[in-house]
mmCIF file of C-alpha atoms in Angstrom:
data_model
loop_
_atom_site.group_PDB
_atom_site.id
_atom_site.type_symbol
_atom_site.label_atom_id
_atom_site.label_comp_id
_atom_site.label_asym_id
_atom_site.label_seq_id
_atom_site.Cartn_x
_atom_site.Cartn_y
_atom_site.Cartn_z
ATOM 1 C CA MET A 1 0.168 0.066 0.131
ATOM 2 C CA LYS A 2 2.936 2.396 0.943
ATOM 3 C CA LYS A 3 4.415 1.526 -2.155
ATOM 4 C CA THR A 4 1.346 2.272 -4.227
ATOM 5 C CA LEU A 5 0.970 5.855 -2.634
ATOM 6 C CA ALA A 6 4.799 6.568 -3.076
ATOM 7 C CA ILE A 7 4.407 5.586 -6.799
ATOM 8 C CA ALA A 8 1.217 7.720 -6.903
ATOM 9 C CA ALA A 9 2.933 10.907 -5.066
ATOM 10 C CA LEU A 10 5.806 10.711 -7.336
ATOM 11 C CA ALA A 11 3.574 10.554 -10.518
ATOM 12 C CA SER A 12 1.664 13.562 -9.297
ATOM 13 C CA VAL A 13 4.791 15.615 -8.919
ATOM 14 C CA ALA A 14 6.173 14.432 -12.228
ATOM 15 C CA LEU A 15 2.841 15.349 -13.972
ATOM 16 C CA THR A 16 2.466 18.670 -12.454
ATOM 17 C CA GLY A 17 5.922 19.701 -14.022
ATOM 18 C CA ALA A 18 4.607 18.149 -17.158
ATOM 19 C CA ALA A 19 1.965 20.641 -17.534
ATOM 20 C CA HIS A 20 4.512 23.130 -18.420
ATOM 21 C CA ALA A 21 7.071 20.758 -20.089
ATOM 22 C CA ARG A 22 4.856 19.114 -22.587
ATOM 23 C CA ASP A 23 1.678 20.456 -24.243
ATOM 24 C CA GLN A 24 0.904 17.975 -26.829
ATOM 25 C CA ILE A 25 0.040 14.424 -26.743
ATOM 26 C CA ARG A 26 2.779 11.455 -27.176
ATOM 27 C CA ILE A 27 1.780 8.299 -28.883
ATOM 28 C CA VAL A 28 3.882 5.049 -29.616
ATOM 29 C CA GLY A 29 3.036 1.525 -30.613
ATOM 30 C CA SER A 30 1.804 -0.499 -33.665
ATOM 31 C CA SER A 31 3.126 0.423 -37.133
ATOM 32 C CA THR A 32 -0.289 -0.890 -38.290
ATOM 33 C CA VAL A 33 -2.306 1.373 -36.530
ATOM 34 C CA PHE A 34 0.302 4.194 -37.057
ATOM 35 C CA PRO A 35 -1.430 5.619 -40.414
ATOM 36 C CA PHE A 36 -5.001 5.763 -38.566
ATOM 37 C CA ALA A 37 -3.702 7.402 -35.635
ATOM 38 C CA THR A 38 -1.630 9.995 -37.820
ATOM 39 C CA ALA A 39 -4.804 10.677 -39.873
ATOM 40 C CA VAL A 40 -6.638 11.438 -36.737
ATOM 41 C CA ALA A 41 -3.677 13.275 -35.167
ATOM 42 C CA GLU A 42 -3.733 15.623 -38.301
ATOM 43 C CA GLU A 43 -7.387 16.203 -38.219
ATOM 44 C CA PHE A 44 -7.169 16.760 -34.719
ATOM 45 C CA GLY A 45 -4.458 19.453 -35.253
ATOM 46 C CA LYS A 46 -6.450 21.157 -37.968
ATOM 47 C CA THR A 47 -9.942 21.185 -36.187
ATOM 48 C CA THR A 48 -8.899 21.982 -32.750
ATOM 49 C CA SER A 49 -6.920 24.387 -30.698
ATOM 50 C CA PHE A 50 -4.531 21.644 -29.480
ATOM 51 C CA LYS A 51 -1.057 21.067 -31.066
ATOM 52 C CA THR A 52 -0.937 17.864 -33.502
ATOM 53 C CA PRO A 53 0.089 14.894 -31.237
ATOM 54 C CA VAL A 54 3.635 13.267 -31.862
ATOM 55 C CA ILE A 55 3.325 9.627 -33.004
ATOM 56 C CA GLU A 56 6.144 7.118 -33.022
ATOM 57 C CA SER A 57 5.969 3.706 -34.692
ATOM 58 C CA THR A 58 7.599 1.292 -32.193
ATOM 59 C CA GLY A 59 5.559 -1.880 -32.822
ATOM 60 C CA SER A 60 2.982 -3.042 -30.427
ATOM 61 C CA GLY A 61 5.080 -4.515 -27.957
ATOM 62 C CA GLY A 62 7.738 -1.729 -28.118
ATOM 63 C CA GLY A 63 4.966 0.511 -27.493
ATOM 64 C CA LEU A 64 3.551 -1.403 -24.518
ATOM 65 C CA LYS A 65 6.862 -1.519 -22.987
ATOM 66 C CA LEU A 66 7.213 2.081 -22.979
ATOM 67 C CA PHE A 67 3.562 2.878 -22.168
ATOM 68 C CA CYS A 68 3.971 0.634 -18.951
ATOM 69 C CA ALA A 69 7.306 2.199 -17.830
ATOM 70 C CA GLY A 70 5.760 4.664 -15.497
ATOM 71 C CA VAL A 71 3.523 7.846 -15.157
ATOM 72 C CA GLY A 72 4.966 11.200 -15.982
ATOM 73 C CA GLU A 73 5.665 13.659 -18.919
ATOM 74 C CA GLN A 74 8.680 11.431 -20.013
ATOM 75 C CA THR A 75 6.427 8.421 -20.710
ATOM 76 C CA PRO A 76 3.701 8.222 -23.546
ATOM 77 C CA ASP A 77 0.057 9.067 -22.951
ATOM 78 C CA ILE A 78 -1.356 6.605 -25.537
ATOM 79 C CA THR A 79 0.056 3.457 -27.331
ATOM 80 C CA ASN A 80 -1.499 1.905 -30.345
ATOM 81 C CA ALA A 81 -1.618 -2.059 -30.774
ATOM 82 C CA SER A 82 -2.339 -4.312 -33.414
ATOM 83 C CA ARG A 83 -3.243 -7.072 -30.642
ATOM 84 C CA ARG A 84 -4.760 -7.020 -27.465
ATOM 85 C CA ILE A 85 -2.784 -5.886 -24.337
ATOM 86 C CA LYS A 86 -1.397 -9.128 -22.578
ATOM 87 C CA LYS A 87 -2.318 -9.933 -18.877
ATOM 88 C CA SER A 88 1.286 -9.926 -18.232
ATOM 89 C CA GLU A 89 1.861 -6.341 -19.640
ATOM 90 C CA VAL A 90 -1.300 -5.148 -17.355
ATOM 91 C CA GLU A 91 0.532 -6.369 -14.470
ATOM 92 C CA THR A 92 3.765 -4.852 -15.568
ATOM 93 C CA CYS A 93 1.984 -1.453 -16.008
ATOM 94 C CA ALA A 94 0.523 -1.773 -12.514
ATOM 95 C CA LYS A 95 3.726 -2.481 -10.918
ATOM 96 C CA ASN A 96 5.037 0.567 -12.353
ATOM 97 C CA GLY A 97 2.167 2.888 -11.141
ATOM 98 C CA VAL A 98 0.058 2.773 -14.478
ATOM 99 C CA GLU A 99 -2.970 1.072 -12.769
ATOM 100 C CA ALA A 100 -5.950 2.819 -14.693
ATOM 101 C CA ILE A 101 -5.854 1.979 -18.439
ATOM 102 C CA THR A 102 -8.685 2.633 -20.946
ATOM 103 C CA GLU A 103 -8.603 0.130 -23.842
ATOM 104 C CA VAL A 104 -10.282 1.773 -27.184
ATOM 105 C CA LYS A 105 -10.813 -0.925 -29.792
ATOM 106 C CA ILE A 106 -10.858 0.864 -33.315
ATOM 107 C CA GLY A 107 -11.888 -1.716 -35.962
ATOM 108 C CA TYR A 108 -10.495 -4.824 -37.724
ATOM 109 C CA ASP A 109 -7.747 -5.233 -40.247
ATOM 110 C CA GLY A 110 -6.570 -8.199 -42.187
ATOM 111 C CA ILE A 111 -2.943 -9.638 -42.525
ATOM 112 C CA VAL A 112 -1.915 -10.106 -45.945
ATOM 113 C CA LEU A 113 0.938 -11.787 -47.559
ATOM 114 C CA ALA A 114 1.413 -9.671 -50.827
ATOM 115 C CA ASN A 115 3.890 -9.432 -53.817
ATOM 116 C CA SER A 116 4.430 -7.206 -56.697
ATOM 117 C CA LYS A 117 1.907 -7.195 -59.523
ATOM 118 C CA ALA A 118 4.971 -7.766 -61.888
ATOM 119 C CA ALA A 119 4.552 -11.498 -60.749
ATOM 120 C CA PRO A 120 1.543 -13.733 -60.496
ATOM 121 C CA GLN A 121 -0.791 -13.806 -57.354
ATOM 122 C CA PHE A 122 0.009 -16.526 -54.876
ATOM 123 C CA GLU A 123 -2.777 -18.826 -53.670
ATOM 124 C CA LEU A 124 -1.606 -20.609 -50.349
ATOM 125 C CA SER A 125 -3.162 -22.477 -47.635
ATOM 126 C CA LYS A 126 -2.142 -22.010 -44.111
ATOM 127 C CA GLU A 127 -0.562 -25.260 -43.968
ATOM 128 C CA GLN A 128 1.666 -24.290 -47.037
ATOM 129 C CA ILE A 129 2.447 -21.039 -45.191
ATOM 130 C CA PHE A 130 3.474 -23.051 -42.114
ATOM 131 C CA LEU A 131 5.762 -25.302 -44.345
ATOM 132 C CA ALA A 132 7.207 -22.168 -45.761
ATOM 133 C CA LEU A 133 8.175 -20.205 -42.680
ATOM 134 C CA ALA A 134 8.469 -22.408 -39.782
ATOM 135 C CA LYS A 135 11.681 -23.349 -38.170
ATOM 136 C CA ILE A 136 10.677 -26.960 -37.523
ATOM 137 C CA VAL A 137 8.564 -28.631 -40.031
ATOM 138 C CA PRO A 138 7.280 -32.319 -40.399
ATOM 139 C CA SER A 139 9.409 -34.835 -42.617
ATOM 140 C CA LYS A 140 7.991 -35.378 -46.159
ATOM 141 C CA ASP A 141 6.693 -38.963 -44.716
ATOM 142 C CA GLY A 142 5.016 -37.024 -41.801
ATOM 143 C CA LYS A 143 6.775 -39.215 -39.382
ATOM 144 C CA GLU A 144 9.225 -36.870 -37.618
ATOM 145 C CA LEU A 145 9.937 -33.359 -36.946
ATOM 146 C CA ILE A 146 13.217 -31.628 -38.887
ATOM 147 C CA GLU A 147 14.832 -28.511 -39.686
ATOM 148 C CA ASN A 148 12.918 -26.561 -42.532
ATOM 149 C CA PRO A 149 14.455 -28.093 -45.564
ATOM 150 C CA TYR A 150 12.366 -26.129 -48.002
ATOM 151 C CA ASN A 151 14.122 -23.291 -50.290
ATOM 152 C CA ASN A 152 11.531 -23.143 -53.072
ATOM 153 C CA TRP A 153 7.824 -22.787 -53.045
ATOM 154 C CA LYS A 154 7.457 -25.711 -55.632
ATOM 155 C CA GLU A 155 9.282 -28.027 -53.163
ATOM 156 C CA ILE A 156 6.304 -27.683 -50.776
ATOM 157 C CA ASP A 157 3.554 -28.099 -53.510
ATOM 158 C CA PRO A 158 4.060 -28.795 -57.257
ATOM 159 C CA SER A 159 1.135 -26.219 -57.853
ATOM 160 C CA LEU A 160 3.151 -23.511 -56.126
ATOM 161 C CA PRO A 161 5.602 -21.144 -58.226
ATOM 162 C CA ASP A 162 9.043 -22.320 -59.015
ATOM 163 C CA GLU A 163 10.457 -19.623 -56.963
ATOM 164 C CA LYS A 164 12.837 -19.253 -53.900
ATOM 165 C CA ILE A 165 10.981 -18.854 -50.668
ATOM 166 C CA GLU A 166 11.508 -15.264 -49.459
ATOM 167 C CA VAL A 167 9.340 -13.477 -47.194
ATOM 168 C CA LEU A 168 9.860 -10.133 -45.743
ATOM 169 C CA GLY A 169 7.958 -9.762 -42.173
ATOM 170 C CA PRO A 170 7.837 -7.834 -38.746
ATOM 171 C CA PRO A 171 10.086 -8.647 -36.092
ATOM 172 C CA PRO A 172 9.049 -10.293 -32.630
ATOM 173 C CA THR A 173 8.234 -7.033 -31.149
ATOM 174 C CA SER A 174 5.386 -6.401 -33.695
ATOM 175 C CA GLY A 175 1.685 -7.184 -32.965
ATOM 176 C CA THR A 176 1.399 -8.048 -36.737
ATOM 177 C CA ARG A 177 4.075 -10.764 -36.052
ATOM 178 C CA ASP A 178 2.251 -12.061 -32.742
ATOM 179 C CA ALA A 179 -1.197 -12.009 -34.696
ATOM 180 C CA PHE A 180 0.397 -13.754 -37.946
ATOM 181 C CA THR A 181 1.660 -16.371 -35.605
ATOM 182 C CA GLU A 182 -1.350 -16.946 -33.709
ATOM 183 C CA LEU A 183 -3.821 -16.888 -36.877
ATOM 184 C CA VAL A 184 -1.695 -18.665 -39.255
ATOM 185 C CA LEU A 185 1.157 -20.677 -37.977
ATOM 186 C CA GLU A 186 -0.270 -21.989 -34.729
ATOM 187 C CA GLU A 187 -3.669 -22.683 -36.397
ATOM 188 C CA ALA A 188 -1.851 -24.731 -39.189
ATOM 189 C CA CYS A 189 0.577 -26.737 -37.082
ATOM 190 C CA ASP A 190 -2.081 -28.920 -35.621
ATOM 191 C CA GLU A 191 -3.152 -30.078 -38.893
ATOM 192 C CA PHE A 192 -0.006 -32.067 -38.973
ATOM 193 C CA PRO A 193 -0.354 -35.313 -37.234
ATOM 194 C CA VAL A 194 3.109 -35.484 -35.744
ATOM 195 C CA ILE A 195 2.827 -31.938 -34.311
ATOM 196 C CA ALA A 196 -0.660 -32.521 -32.666
ATOM 197 C CA GLU A 197 0.599 -35.703 -30.982
ATOM 198 C CA LEU A 198 3.426 -33.434 -29.567
ATOM 199 C CA LYS A 199 0.785 -31.372 -27.623
ATOM 200 C CA LYS A 200 0.004 -34.279 -25.609
ATOM 201 C CA ALA A 201 3.581 -35.372 -24.785
ATOM 202 C CA ASP A 202 5.479 -31.900 -24.393
ATOM 203 C CA LYS A 203 3.195 -28.871 -24.395
ATOM 204 C CA ASP A 204 6.320 -26.763 -24.293
ATOM 205 C CA LYS A 205 8.038 -28.126 -27.211
ATOM 206 C CA HIS A 206 4.856 -28.220 -28.951
ATOM 207 C CA LYS A 207 4.395 -24.308 -28.589
ATOM 208 C CA ALA A 208 7.961 -23.571 -29.565
ATOM 209 C CA VAL A 209 7.302 -25.683 -32.721
ATOM 210 C CA CYS A 210 4.047 -24.105 -33.672
ATOM 211 C CA GLY A 211 5.508 -20.447 -33.231
ATOM 212 C CA GLY A 212 9.175 -20.915 -34.280
ATOM 213 C CA VAL A 213 10.199 -18.992 -37.458
ATOM 214 C CA ARG A 214 12.776 -20.036 -39.586
ATOM 215 C CA GLU A 215 15.980 -17.979 -39.307
ATOM 216 C CA ASP A 216 18.132 -19.244 -42.471
ATOM 217 C CA GLY A 217 17.016 -16.487 -44.967
ATOM 218 C CA GLY A 218 13.648 -17.723 -45.916
ATOM 219 C CA TYR A 219 11.975 -15.352 -43.457
ATOM 220 C CA ILE A 220 13.645 -11.794 -43.537
ATOM 221 C CA GLU A 221 12.852 -9.463 -40.702
ATOM 222 C CA ALA A 222 12.305 -6.143 -42.044
ATOM 223 C CA GLY A 223 11.722 -3.879 -39.068
ATOM 224 C CA GLU A 224 8.681 -2.171 -38.092
ATOM 225 C CA ASN A 225 8.399 0.160 -41.293
ATOM 226 C CA ASP A 226 5.757 -1.486 -43.526
ATOM 227 C CA ASN A 227 6.451 1.097 -46.079
ATOM 228 C CA LEU A 228 9.890 -0.171 -46.453
ATOM 229 C CA ILE A 229 8.690 -3.782 -47.068
ATOM 230 C CA VAL A 230 6.543 -2.532 -49.780
ATOM 231 C CA GLN A 231 9.402 -0.735 -51.505
ATOM 232 C CA LYS A 232 11.282 -4.009 -51.092
ATOM 233 C CA LEU A 233 8.561 -5.911 -52.701
ATOM 234 C CA GLU A 234 8.649 -3.431 -55.792
ATOM 235 C CA ALA A 235 12.329 -4.269 -56.300
ATOM 236 C CA ASN A 236 12.019 -7.917 -55.737
ATOM 237 C CA PRO A 237 8.937 -9.305 -57.624
ATOM 238 C CA VAL A 238 9.345 -12.948 -56.416
ATOM 239 C CA ALA A 239 9.497 -11.953 -52.519
ATOM 240 C CA LEU A 240 6.116 -11.782 -50.483
ATOM 241 C CA GLY A 241 5.621 -9.359 -47.597
ATOM 242 C CA ILE A 242 3.548 -9.707 -44.598
ATOM 243 C CA PHE A 243 1.834 -6.572 -43.357
ATOM 244 C CA GLY A 244 -1.726 -5.112 -42.561
ATOM 245 C CA PHE A 245 -4.341 -4.764 -45.195
ATOM 246 C CA SER A 246 -4.330 -0.889 -45.160
ATOM 247 C CA PHE A 247 -0.851 -0.968 -46.821
ATOM 248 C CA LEU A 248 -1.802 -3.121 -49.561
ATOM 249 C CA ASP A 249 -5.050 -1.031 -49.896
ATOM 250 C CA GLN A 250 -2.844 2.134 -50.221
ATOM 251 C CA ASN A 251 -0.558 0.273 -52.801
ATOM 252 C CA GLY A 252 -2.894 -1.618 -54.876
ATOM 253 C CA ASP A 253 -1.628 -0.243 -57.963
ATOM 254 C CA LYS A 254 1.737 -1.984 -57.357
ATOM 255 C CA LEU A 255 0.917 -5.185 -55.129
ATOM 256 C CA HIS A 256 -1.561 -8.032 -54.895
ATOM 257 C CA GLY A 257 -2.474 -9.951 -51.952
ATOM 258 C CA SER A 258 -2.156 -13.717 -51.888
ATOM 259 C CA LYS A 259 -5.329 -15.739 -51.731
ATOM 260 C CA ILE A 260 -5.469 -17.643 -48.357
ATOM 261 C CA GLY A 261 -7.735 -20.706 -48.123
ATOM 262 C CA GLY A 262 -9.117 -19.412 -51.511
ATOM 263 C CA VAL A 263 -10.143 -16.029 -50.242
ATOM 264 C CA SER A 264 -8.452 -12.834 -51.566
ATOM 265 C CA PRO A 265 -7.770 -9.998 -48.636
ATOM 266 C CA THR A 266 -10.456 -7.377 -49.566
ATOM 267 C CA PHE A 267 -12.321 -4.851 -47.379
ATOM 268 C CA GLU A 268 -15.521 -7.009 -47.945
ATOM 269 C CA ALA A 269 -13.886 -10.335 -47.244
ATOM 270 C CA ILE A 270 -12.431 -8.968 -43.994
ATOM 271 C CA ALA A 271 -15.417 -7.218 -42.785
ATOM 272 C CA ASP A 272 -17.514 -10.343 -43.223
ATOM 273 C CA GLY A 273 -14.967 -12.769 -41.585
ATOM 274 C CA SER A 274 -14.706 -14.832 -44.839
ATOM 275 C CA TYR A 275 -10.851 -13.999 -45.139
ATOM 276 C CA PRO A 276 -9.274 -16.224 -42.491
ATOM 277 C CA VAL A 277 -6.615 -13.890 -41.224
ATOM 278 C CA SER A 278 -7.991 -10.878 -39.713
ATOM 279 C CA ARG A 279 -7.707 -9.409 -36.145
ATOM 280 C CA SER A 280 -8.837 -6.189 -34.037
ATOM 281 C CA LEU A 281 -6.992 -3.199 -33.640
ATOM 282 C CA TYR A 282 -6.632 -1.051 -30.546
ATOM 283 C CA PHE A 283 -5.024 1.821 -28.648
ATOM 284 C CA TYR A 284 -4.634 2.221 -24.746
ATOM 285 C CA VAL A 285 -4.738 5.509 -22.939
ATOM 286 C CA LYS A 286 -3.072 6.158 -19.634
ATOM 287 C CA ASN A 287 -5.872 7.806 -17.314
ATOM 288 C CA ALA A 288 -3.399 9.497 -15.158
ATOM 289 C CA HIS A 289 -2.507 11.724 -17.866
ATOM 290 C CA VAL A 290 -5.727 12.847 -18.689
ATOM 291 C CA GLY A 291 -6.376 16.364 -17.655
ATOM 292 C CA THR A 292 -2.821 17.368 -17.220
ATOM 293 C CA ILE A 293 -1.420 16.585 -20.788
ATOM 294 C CA PRO A 294 -3.833 18.613 -22.702
ATOM 295 C CA GLY A 295 -6.147 17.344 -25.388
ATOM 296 C CA ILE A 296 -6.280 13.594 -24.681
ATOM 297 C CA GLU A 297 -10.134 13.441 -24.123
ATOM 298 C CA GLU A 298 -10.705 15.695 -27.310
ATOM 299 C CA TYR A 299 -8.580 13.274 -29.110
ATOM 300 C CA LEU A 300 -10.466 10.371 -28.059
ATOM 301 C CA ALA A 301 -13.691 12.190 -29.188
ATOM 302 C CA GLN A 302 -12.036 12.753 -32.716
ATOM 303 C CA PHE A 303 -10.875 9.384 -33.120
ATOM 304 C CA THR A 304 -14.439 7.656 -32.096
ATOM 305 C CA SER A 305 -16.455 10.088 -34.127
ATOM 306 C CA ASP A 306 -18.237 8.796 -36.910
ATOM 307 C CA LYS A 307 -16.478 11.178 -39.284
ATOM 308 C CA ALA A 308 -13.350 9.022 -38.582
ATOM 309 C CA TRP A 309 -14.137 5.628 -37.682
ATOM 310 C CA GLY A 310 -17.650 5.286 -39.316
ATOM 311 C CA ASP A 311 -18.824 3.272 -42.236
ATOM 312 C CA GLU A 312 -17.935 6.262 -44.443
ATOM 313 C CA GLY A 313 -15.349 7.799 -42.339
ATOM 314 C CA TYR A 314 -12.174 9.020 -43.304
ATOM 315 C CA LEU A 315 -10.042 5.927 -41.975
ATOM 316 C CA ALA A 316 -12.228 3.558 -43.986
ATOM 317 C CA ASP A 317 -10.759 5.250 -46.909
ATOM 318 C CA ARG A 318 -7.316 4.239 -45.616
ATOM 319 C CA GLY A 319 -8.139 0.752 -45.121
ATOM 320 C CA LEU A 320 -9.577 0.377 -41.691
ATOM 321 C CA ILE A 321 -12.545 -2.007 -41.384
ATOM 322 C CA PRO A 322 -15.059 -0.317 -39.321
ATOM 323 C CA MET A 323 -17.044 -2.057 -36.200
ATOM 324 C CA ASP A 324 -20.693 -2.150 -36.477
ATOM 325 C CA LYS A 325 -22.548 0.816 -35.246
ATOM 326 C CA ALA A 326 -23.646 -0.978 -31.825
ATOM 327 C CA GLU A 327 -20.037 -2.068 -31.027
ATOM 328 C CA ARG A 328 -18.805 1.519 -32.100
ATOM 329 C CA GLU A 329 -21.175 3.182 -29.636
ATOM 330 C CA GLN A 330 -20.306 0.728 -26.829
ATOM 331 C CA VAL A 331 -16.645 1.604 -27.481
ATOM 332 C CA ARG A 332 -17.196 5.536 -27.822
ATOM 333 C CA GLU A 333 -18.999 5.403 -24.461
ATOM 334 C CA ALA A 334 -16.433 3.551 -22.736
ATOM 335 C CA ALA A 335 -13.738 5.951 -24.108
ATOM 336 C CA LYS A 336 -15.586 9.024 -23.298
ATOM 337 C CA ASN A 337 -16.008 7.838 -19.763
ATOM 338 C CA LEU A 338 -12.362 6.596 -19.605
ATOM 339 C CA THR A 339 -13.541 3.097 -18.430
ATOM 340 C CA PRO A 340 -10.626 1.400 -16.734
ATOM 341 C CA LEU A 341 -9.707 -2.143 -18.551
ATOM 342 C CA SER A 342 -10.187 -5.064 -16.488
ATOM 343 C CA MET A 343 -8.988 -8.618 -17.552
#
């Protein structure tokens, strides 16, 4: 109890000075949410008396680490995330005095595997993607687990292109990487009997096999800058890139998304759930900073306005898949009231 009071007292002192030291919102986090947050921040700066927020693309994990470091003007006010905050991160936040957090779900996004339109569109199953990218895979006869031997897509399935496996994607700190691992690799791995059996014998090893990504050049970590991946795909038509749908949507003249499970990544297919690799997007607010760092409540109002995240809002024009009206209203109310997150 004494420790909590001491942290709160220090936070209060830090924030009292913050009113003079910082007069604009500081936001960190997901590279996927970054273009949506940037659009809102620019609109916010143009249409209110507050300064345009400063936004840094650090990846979801990196953003939450900065956000949870403590309370005070040296720490971010908001962090964007392309996955939900983990219970362990909430606990880290609380340990460092960040005890009241408001979760704001902003909509949906698909994760795509895309390549240059100068090359044919890929059609892949989740199992084929697992065989291409996992560190450990079943042997051809399916009886044992081996280091990934595949260098060419055609080695996995004769129907696939006769091209080198080269996939550019995000690092482990990225929410897109977390979501891709969960929605593609982990879902596919138990379709292989030898891996499904491992789940019964050794859960830790099973988890490592299902989530392990190869490190021999087949998968190339391309940092948190999704625009850089897009540029590299233009330069190398046979390579594939992993990123959020919005970046494909904005670069549809240069790139096309692979069909996964027979479904192309389109706005409609993600919205109706038929595209199999989709996830929710969020940002998190440090409630202790509200009322001291100017403009946070007004920024929340801007982001949760129909003008921004509605069916015909300017964020939909940038590739965000809106929630339905009832869910938007529920989230808007929670944001307005700064309802603390409970897990």
